[in-house]
Amino acid sequence: MSLPKRVFLTEVGPRDGLQNEQQPVPVDIKVGLCERLLAAGVGNLEATSFVSPKWVPQMADAAQVMARIPRPAGVTISVLTPNIKGFEGALAAKADEVVIFGAASEAFSHRNINCSIEESINRFTPVANAAKANGLRLRAAVSVAFGCPYQGEVPVSSVVDVVKRFRDMGCDEIGIADTIGVANAEQVKRVLEAAAREYPLDQISGHFHDTYGQAIANVYASLQVGVSRFDASIAGLGGCPYAKGATGNVATEDVLYLLDALGIETGISLEQMVDAGQWISAFLGRKSMSRAGNALHAKKLSREEKAQAA
Ligand code: HMG
Ligand code: MG
């Protein structure tokens, strides 16, 4: 299959990225990051989560962040909503899209959202109905689709079962997530092809954490089966508080570097994303996890030094 001509990226850094930070990140910094990401041309920004502040304290300021971020025309601002209480927060904050997040393993479902897969579907159904009734886009994520930190292997049939449940709820997009970054490229193809037998390929997205350094290979494998939607996180920030040791999502800068080289349109400026990645990494006091971001930044500094010396 030929590669897609255009890819839609959802930038999840402010949510998946920052949710995992131990140090409190002030609202000003979260808003500053969102401003930079939007200025770079991000078309879908996963800005925050309306989840229990007891479970994820870093996201307790969701409403304040939402009140302050810019809302450029045509850009989708998405937020996580595990239940109807979360949905009400999202609606009040004028989110464009809500994300329900289930799991392909019972063990992870209990750890992450404190209920079984079946119970989670029962909680998501009113969220899905309310999203439709209010004209919000509805996205779903299927966590631990390639391996679970508590259960180990996850059968493809378990992933497909959850995909079917989300399809029947009317989801506009379903993300297949490698929460702990253990997937390999051939496995990714198998799982995505199986999902695409039950749900339109052009509405499937890939969400790959990079714990084992496989995420960019997994993005490429997904492109080869025709997937054209991906989540990515600026500077490779993130992880899930309920998947210890898992590192962040594939870095947006690395994905853009690949897509630009392949001539695939995204509408996002790699240069501006590199600057955004360096900016948030400087705030967090550590080096960016994006290899492409660091290389391009070093090149820029060296160009500037040469220009000054001349
Ligand atoms: P629970 O304790 O079973 O919920 O948690 P509950 O309904 O019994 O409520 C307990 C308390 O939480 C109550 O407050 C509720 O009001 C409050 P209290 O009466 O004790 O003061 N509460 C809420 N507060 C704010 N917003 C809400 C909300 N809901 C209840 N929406 C619950 C169940 C789902 C709420 C909890 O487990 C939770 O919030 N989990 C979120 C976990 C999370 O955010 N994980 C990380 C995101 S998922 C992820 O990273 C994976 C992904 O990236 C894909 C991948 O990589 O796999 C998407
Ligand atoms: Mg994630």
Short mmCIF file of C-alpha atoms and ligand atoms in Angstrom, two decimals:
data_model
loop_
_atom_site.label_atom_id
_atom_site.label_comp_id
_atom_site.label_asym_id
_atom_site.label_seq_id
_atom_site.Cartn_x
_atom_site.Cartn_y
_atom_site.Cartn_z
CA MET A 1 0.00 0.00 0.00
CA SER A 2 1.32 3.48 -0.79
CA LEU A 3 1.91 5.81 2.14
CA PRO A 4 -0.74 8.42 3.02
CA LYS A 5 -0.21 11.85 1.43
CA ARG A 6 -1.38 13.67 4.54
CA VAL A 7 -1.15 12.81 8.21
CA PHE A 8 -3.23 14.26 11.06
CA LEU A 9 -1.29 14.64 14.27
CA THR A 10 -2.84 15.09 17.68
CA GLU A 11 -0.39 16.81 19.99
CA VAL A 12 -0.75 15.17 23.39
CA GLY A 13 2.19 16.80 25.21
CA PRO A 14 0.14 19.08 27.48
CA ARG A 15 -1.94 16.07 28.60
CA ASP A 16 -0.11 12.74 28.23
CA GLY A 17 3.18 14.59 28.62
CA LEU A 18 2.57 16.78 31.62
CA GLN A 19 0.25 14.38 33.51
CA ASN A 20 3.30 12.35 34.38
CA GLU A 21 5.39 15.21 35.78
CA GLN A 22 6.03 14.97 39.51
CA GLN A 23 6.79 18.68 39.92
CA PRO A 24 3.70 20.92 39.73
CA VAL A 25 3.64 22.73 36.39
CA PRO A 26 2.04 26.18 36.74
CA VAL A 27 -0.96 27.09 34.59
CA ASP A 28 1.13 29.84 32.93
CA ILE A 29 3.61 27.26 31.64
CA LYS A 30 0.86 24.92 30.43
CA VAL A 31 -0.79 27.80 28.60
CA GLY A 32 2.58 28.96 27.23
CA LEU A 33 3.22 25.48 25.87
CA CYS A 34 -0.24 25.27 24.27
CA GLU A 35 0.28 28.71 22.67
CA ARG A 36 3.56 27.59 21.11
CA LEU A 37 2.08 24.31 19.84
CA LEU A 38 -0.90 26.07 18.30
CA ALA A 39 1.33 28.72 16.72
CA ALA A 40 3.33 25.92 15.09
CA GLY A 41 0.17 24.72 13.33
CA VAL A 42 -1.08 21.85 15.51
CA GLY A 43 -4.60 20.94 14.32
CA ASN A 44 -5.68 18.85 17.29
CA LEU A 45 -4.34 19.75 20.72
CA GLU A 46 -5.04 17.41 23.62
CA ALA A 47 -4.88 20.15 26.20
CA THR A 48 -5.75 18.50 29.51
CA SER A 49 -7.89 15.91 31.33
CA PHE A 50 -11.09 16.25 33.29
CA VAL A 51 -10.23 13.39 35.62
CA SER A 52 -10.25 13.01 39.38
CA PRO A 53 -7.64 15.36 40.90
CA LYS A 54 -7.02 12.70 43.54
CA TRP A 55 -5.93 10.31 40.82
CA VAL A 56 -3.94 12.75 38.68
CA PRO A 57 -3.20 15.94 40.66
CA GLN A 58 -1.27 17.51 37.77
CA MET A 59 -4.51 17.82 35.76
CA ALA A 60 -6.48 19.47 38.60
CA ASP A 61 -6.23 22.85 36.83
CA ALA A 62 -8.01 21.64 33.66
CA ALA A 63 -10.67 24.34 33.70
CA GLN A 64 -8.12 27.13 34.23
CA VAL A 65 -5.94 25.89 31.38
CA MET A 66 -8.94 25.61 29.08
CA ALA A 67 -10.09 29.13 29.95
CA ARG A 68 -6.76 30.63 28.90
CA ILE A 69 -5.57 28.79 25.81
CA PRO A 70 -6.08 30.37 22.40
CA ARG A 71 -8.82 28.88 20.22
CA PRO A 72 -7.74 29.34 16.58
CA ALA A 73 -10.48 28.68 14.02
CA GLY A 74 -10.47 25.16 12.64
CA VAL A 75 -8.36 23.75 15.48
CA THR A 76 -9.75 20.96 17.65
CA ILE A 77 -9.09 21.21 21.37
CA SER A 78 -9.52 17.78 22.94
CA VAL A 79 -9.64 16.64 26.55
CA LEU A 80 -9.85 13.33 28.40
CA THR A 81 -13.18 12.50 30.05
CA PRO A 82 -13.44 9.18 31.93
CA ASN A 83 -17.06 9.68 33.03
CA ILE A 84 -20.01 12.04 32.85
CA LYS A 85 -18.53 14.30 35.55
CA GLY A 86 -15.49 14.76 33.33
CA PHE A 87 -17.75 15.38 30.36
CA GLU A 88 -19.59 18.14 32.21
CA GLY A 89 -16.26 19.84 32.89
CA ALA A 90 -15.27 19.48 29.24
CA LEU A 91 -18.56 20.90 28.02
CA ALA A 92 -18.36 23.89 30.38
CA ALA A 93 -14.80 24.50 29.15
CA LYS A 94 -16.00 24.40 25.52
CA ALA A 95 -13.82 21.49 24.43
CA ASP A 96 -14.30 20.48 20.78
CA GLU A 97 -13.56 16.82 21.33
CA VAL A 98 -13.73 14.44 24.28
CA VAL A 99 -11.64 11.32 24.68
CA ILE A 100 -12.88 8.23 26.47
CA PHE A 101 -10.14 5.82 27.42
CA GLY A 102 -10.56 2.12 27.92
CA ALA A 103 -8.16 -0.78 28.06
CA ALA A 104 -7.64 -4.10 26.33
CA SER A 105 -6.71 -5.76 29.64
CA GLU A 106 -8.86 -6.04 32.76
CA ALA A 107 -5.90 -5.48 35.05
CA PHE A 108 -4.98 -2.16 33.44
CA SER A 109 -8.60 -1.01 33.37
CA HIS A 110 -8.81 -1.49 37.15
CA ARG A 111 -5.51 0.30 37.81
CA ASN A 112 -6.16 3.24 35.51
CA ILE A 113 -9.86 3.92 35.90
CA ASN A 114 -10.84 1.73 38.85
CA CYS A 115 -13.35 -0.49 37.07
CA SER A 116 -13.66 -3.51 34.77
CA ILE A 117 -13.74 -3.16 30.99
CA GLU A 118 -17.50 -3.84 31.01
CA GLU A 119 -18.09 -1.22 33.72
CA SER A 120 -15.97 1.27 31.79
CA ILE A 121 -18.15 0.77 28.70
CA ASN A 122 -21.21 1.46 30.86
CA ARG A 123 -19.58 4.68 32.10
CA PHE A 124 -18.52 5.74 28.60
CA THR A 125 -21.93 5.22 26.99
CA PRO A 126 -23.57 8.31 28.56
CA VAL A 127 -20.41 10.31 27.75
CA ALA A 128 -20.63 9.20 24.11
CA ASN A 129 -24.35 10.03 23.96
CA ALA A 130 -23.79 13.44 25.54
CA ALA A 131 -20.93 14.19 23.14
CA LYS A 132 -23.16 13.39 20.16
CA ALA A 133 -26.08 15.37 21.59
CA ASN A 134 -23.83 18.41 22.07
CA GLY A 135 -22.07 18.15 18.70
CA LEU A 136 -18.64 17.30 20.15
CA ARG A 137 -16.22 15.04 18.34
CA LEU A 138 -15.78 11.72 20.15
CA ARG A 139 -12.46 9.93 20.26
CA ALA A 140 -11.55 6.77 22.15
CA ALA A 141 -8.25 5.26 23.23
CA VAL A 142 -7.60 1.55 23.68
CA SER A 143 -4.74 1.30 26.18
CA VAL A 144 -2.27 -1.59 26.49
CA ALA A 145 -3.19 -2.87 23.02
CA PHE A 146 0.28 -4.37 22.55
CA GLY A 147 1.19 -5.48 26.05
CA CYS A 148 0.12 -4.78 29.62
CA PRO A 149 2.36 -4.03 32.62
CA TYR A 150 0.13 -6.19 34.86
CA GLN A 151 -1.14 -8.92 32.55
CA GLY A 152 1.73 -9.27 30.06
CA GLU A 153 0.60 -10.37 26.61
CA VAL A 154 -2.67 -9.00 25.29
CA PRO A 155 -4.51 -11.06 22.65
CA VAL A 156 -5.38 -9.23 19.43
CA SER A 157 -8.97 -10.38 19.95
CA SER A 158 -9.16 -8.36 23.20
CA VAL A 159 -8.14 -5.22 21.32
CA VAL A 160 -10.67 -5.90 18.57
CA ASP A 161 -13.44 -6.49 21.15
CA VAL A 162 -12.89 -3.03 22.64
CA VAL A 163 -12.62 -1.44 19.18
CA LYS A 164 -16.04 -2.91 18.34
CA ARG A 165 -17.56 -1.53 21.54
CA PHE A 166 -16.19 1.94 20.77
CA ARG A 167 -17.33 1.68 17.13
CA ASP A 168 -20.86 0.84 18.29
CA MET A 169 -20.81 3.91 20.56
CA GLY A 170 -20.28 6.07 17.48
CA CYS A 171 -16.67 7.10 18.05
CA ASP A 172 -15.26 9.36 15.34
CA GLU A 173 -11.73 8.10 15.94
CA ILE A 174 -10.23 5.18 17.85
CA GLY A 175 -6.63 5.32 19.01
CA ILE A 176 -4.77 2.06 19.44
CA ALA A 177 -2.28 2.68 22.22
CA ASP A 178 1.02 1.11 23.14
CA THR A 179 0.90 2.44 26.68
CA ILE A 180 4.21 0.90 27.76
CA GLY A 181 6.06 1.12 24.44
CA VAL A 182 6.68 -2.60 23.98
CA ALA A 183 5.24 -3.09 20.49
CA ASN A 184 7.31 -4.00 17.47
CA ALA A 185 6.63 -3.03 13.87
CA GLU A 186 5.23 -6.38 12.69
CA GLN A 187 2.95 -6.65 15.72
CA VAL A 188 1.71 -3.12 15.04
CA LYS A 189 0.76 -4.09 11.49
CA ARG A 190 -1.09 -7.20 12.72
CA VAL A 191 -3.06 -5.35 15.38
CA LEU A 192 -3.92 -2.37 13.18
CA GLU A 193 -4.99 -4.60 10.30
CA ALA A 194 -7.22 -6.56 12.68
CA ALA A 195 -8.75 -3.31 14.01
CA ALA A 196 -9.29 -2.07 10.45
CA ARG A 197 -11.38 -5.13 9.66
CA GLU A 198 -13.92 -3.80 12.18
CA TYR A 199 -13.53 -0.03 11.94
CA PRO A 200 -12.59 2.38 9.11
CA LEU A 201 -8.82 2.59 8.66
CA ASP A 202 -8.92 6.35 8.11
CA GLN A 203 -10.47 6.82 11.58
CA ILE A 204 -7.86 4.70 13.38
CA SER A 205 -4.94 6.43 15.06
CA GLY A 206 -1.68 5.17 16.52
CA HIS A 207 -0.49 6.18 20.00
CA PHE A 208 2.99 4.87 20.60
CA HIS A 209 5.02 5.35 23.74
CA ASP A 210 8.75 5.07 23.15
CA THR A 211 9.97 3.11 26.17
CA TYR A 212 11.92 0.59 24.10
CA GLY A 213 12.87 3.00 21.30
CA GLN A 214 10.42 1.41 18.85
CA ALA A 215 7.90 4.21 18.49
CA ILE A 216 9.16 5.79 15.27
CA ALA A 217 9.46 2.35 13.65
CA ASN A 218 5.91 1.68 14.79
CA VAL A 219 4.72 4.93 13.23
CA TYR A 220 6.33 3.90 9.95
CA ALA A 221 4.78 0.41 10.14
CA SER A 222 1.38 2.06 10.70
CA LEU A 223 1.88 4.32 7.67
CA GLN A 224 2.61 1.21 5.63
CA VAL A 225 -0.79 -0.24 6.49
CA GLY A 226 -2.40 3.10 5.62
CA VAL A 227 -2.93 4.67 9.05
CA SER A 228 -2.88 8.46 8.74
CA ARG A 229 -3.58 9.62 12.29
CA PHE A 230 -1.10 9.67 15.14
CA ASP A 231 -0.72 11.07 18.60
CA ALA A 232 2.66 12.53 19.41
CA SER A 233 4.11 14.42 22.34
CA ILE A 234 6.32 17.46 22.18
CA ALA A 235 9.87 16.66 23.35
CA GLY A 236 8.70 13.06 23.92
CA LEU A 237 7.18 14.09 27.24
CA GLY A 238 5.02 11.80 29.22
CA GLY A 239 3.89 8.42 30.31
CA CYS A 240 0.95 7.13 32.26
CA PRO A 241 0.93 7.38 36.06
CA TYR A 242 -0.58 3.86 36.08
CA ALA A 243 2.12 2.33 33.85
CA LYS A 244 5.28 2.74 35.93
CA GLY A 245 8.52 3.02 34.00
CA ALA A 246 6.82 3.74 30.69
CA THR A 247 8.33 6.77 29.00
CA GLY A 248 6.65 9.39 26.87
CA ASN A 249 4.95 9.20 23.54
CA VAL A 250 6.88 9.32 20.35
CA ALA A 251 8.31 12.84 20.12
CA THR A 252 6.36 15.10 17.78
CA GLU A 253 9.59 16.53 16.37
CA ASP A 254 10.80 13.01 15.45
CA VAL A 255 7.51 12.17 13.73
CA LEU A 256 7.57 15.47 11.83
CA TYR A 257 11.16 14.87 10.76
CA LEU A 258 10.11 11.50 9.31
CA LEU A 259 6.94 12.81 7.67
CA ASP A 260 8.69 15.84 6.19
CA ALA A 261 11.38 13.56 4.73
CA LEU A 262 8.68 11.32 3.22
CA GLY A 263 6.93 14.34 1.70
CA ILE A 264 3.81 13.76 3.83
CA GLU A 265 1.81 16.91 4.64
CA THR A 266 0.95 17.77 8.26
CA GLY A 267 0.47 21.54 8.25
CA ILE A 268 2.84 21.81 11.23
CA SER A 269 6.15 23.67 11.30
CA LEU A 270 8.97 21.39 12.46
CA GLU A 271 11.15 24.40 13.24
CA GLN A 272 8.57 25.94 15.56
CA MET A 273 7.93 22.58 17.21
CA VAL A 274 11.67 22.19 17.87
CA ASP A 275 11.64 25.56 19.62
CA ALA A 276 8.55 24.58 21.64
CA GLY A 277 10.21 21.29 22.65
CA GLN A 278 13.36 23.06 23.79
CA TRP A 279 11.32 25.64 25.69
CA ILE A 280 9.32 23.13 27.74
CA SER A 281 12.38 20.96 28.34
CA ALA A 282 14.25 24.01 29.67
CA PHE A 283 11.37 24.68 32.06
CA LEU A 284 11.35 21.06 33.24
CA GLY A 285 15.12 21.23 33.70
CA ARG A 286 16.10 18.32 31.49
CA LYS A 287 17.17 17.52 27.97
CA SER A 288 14.42 16.92 25.42
CA MET A 289 13.73 13.26 24.60
CA SER A 290 13.44 14.17 20.90
CA ARG A 291 16.54 13.11 19.01
CA ALA A 292 15.54 15.14 15.93
CA GLY A 293 14.61 18.09 18.13
CA ASN A 294 18.01 18.12 19.85
CA ALA A 295 19.92 17.68 16.59
CA LEU A 296 18.03 20.47 14.83
CA HIS A 297 18.40 22.75 17.84
CA ALA A 298 22.17 22.14 17.96
CA LYS A 299 22.39 22.92 14.25
CA LYS A 300 20.48 26.15 14.74
CA LEU A 301 22.76 27.24 17.61
CA SER A 302 25.84 26.53 15.55
CA ARG A 303 24.42 28.54 12.62
CA GLU A 304 23.70 31.45 14.96
CA GLU A 305 27.24 31.28 16.44
CA LYS A 306 28.77 31.34 12.96
CA ALA A 307 26.59 34.27 11.94
CA GLN A 308 27.65 36.20 15.07
CA ALA A 309 31.32 35.45 14.49
CA ALA A 310 31.13 36.61 10.85
P1 HMG B 1 -13.23 6.49 41.34
O1 HMG B 1 -12.51 6.82 42.60
O2 HMG B 1 -13.63 5.07 41.11
O3 HMG B 1 -14.47 7.47 41.05
O4 HMG B 1 -12.30 6.94 40.12
P2 HMG B 1 -15.73 7.82 41.84
O5 HMG B 1 -16.81 8.04 40.82
O6 HMG B 1 -15.98 6.83 42.96
O7 HMG B 1 -15.37 9.25 42.47
C1 HMG B 1 -14.38 9.42 43.47
C2 HMG B 1 -14.06 10.89 43.64
O8 HMG B 1 -13.52 11.42 42.43
C3 HMG B 1 -15.28 11.75 43.93
O9 HMG B 1 -14.84 12.83 44.73
C4 HMG B 1 -15.69 12.27 42.59
O10 HMG B 1 -16.41 13.48 42.64
C5 HMG B 1 -14.33 12.49 41.94
P3 HMG B 1 -15.02 12.84 46.33
O11 HMG B 1 -16.49 12.67 46.53
O12 HMG B 1 -14.21 11.68 46.84
O13 HMG B 1 -14.46 14.19 46.74
N1 HMG B 1 -14.39 12.40 40.48
C6 HMG B 1 -13.97 13.37 39.64
N2 HMG B 1 -13.43 14.57 39.86
C7 HMG B 1 -13.12 15.31 38.77
N3 HMG B 1 -13.31 14.89 37.50
C8 HMG B 1 -13.84 13.68 37.25
C9 HMG B 1 -14.20 12.86 38.36
N4 HMG B 1 -14.73 11.64 38.45
C10 HMG B 1 -14.86 11.38 39.77
N5 HMG B 1 -14.03 13.27 36.01
C11 HMG B 1 -12.02 7.77 37.89
C12 HMG B 1 -12.69 6.75 38.78
C13 HMG B 1 -12.22 7.34 36.46
C14 HMG B 1 -12.65 9.14 38.14
C15 HMG B 1 -10.53 7.83 38.28
O14 HMG B 1 -10.03 6.52 38.25
C16 HMG B 1 -9.73 8.70 37.36
O15 HMG B 1 -9.91 9.91 37.32
N6 HMG B 1 -8.83 8.10 36.59
C17 HMG B 1 -8.04 8.84 35.62
C18 HMG B 1 -6.80 8.13 35.38
C19 HMG B 1 -5.99 8.90 34.37
O16 HMG B 1 -6.21 10.06 34.10
N7 HMG B 1 -5.01 8.19 33.81
C20 HMG B 1 -4.13 8.78 32.85
C21 HMG B 1 -4.80 9.09 31.55
S1 HMG B 1 -5.06 7.65 30.54
C22 HMG B 1 -3.57 7.48 29.69
O17 HMG B 1 -2.61 8.16 29.96
C23 HMG B 1 -3.55 6.48 28.58
C24 HMG B 1 -3.59 7.12 27.18
O18 HMG B 1 -2.53 8.05 27.02
C25 HMG B 1 -3.45 6.03 26.12
C26 HMG B 1 -2.30 5.10 26.44
O19 HMG B 1 -1.12 5.52 26.40
O20 HMG B 1 -2.60 3.96 26.79
C27 HMG B 1 -4.92 7.86 26.93
MG MG B 2 -0.49 7.56 26.55
#
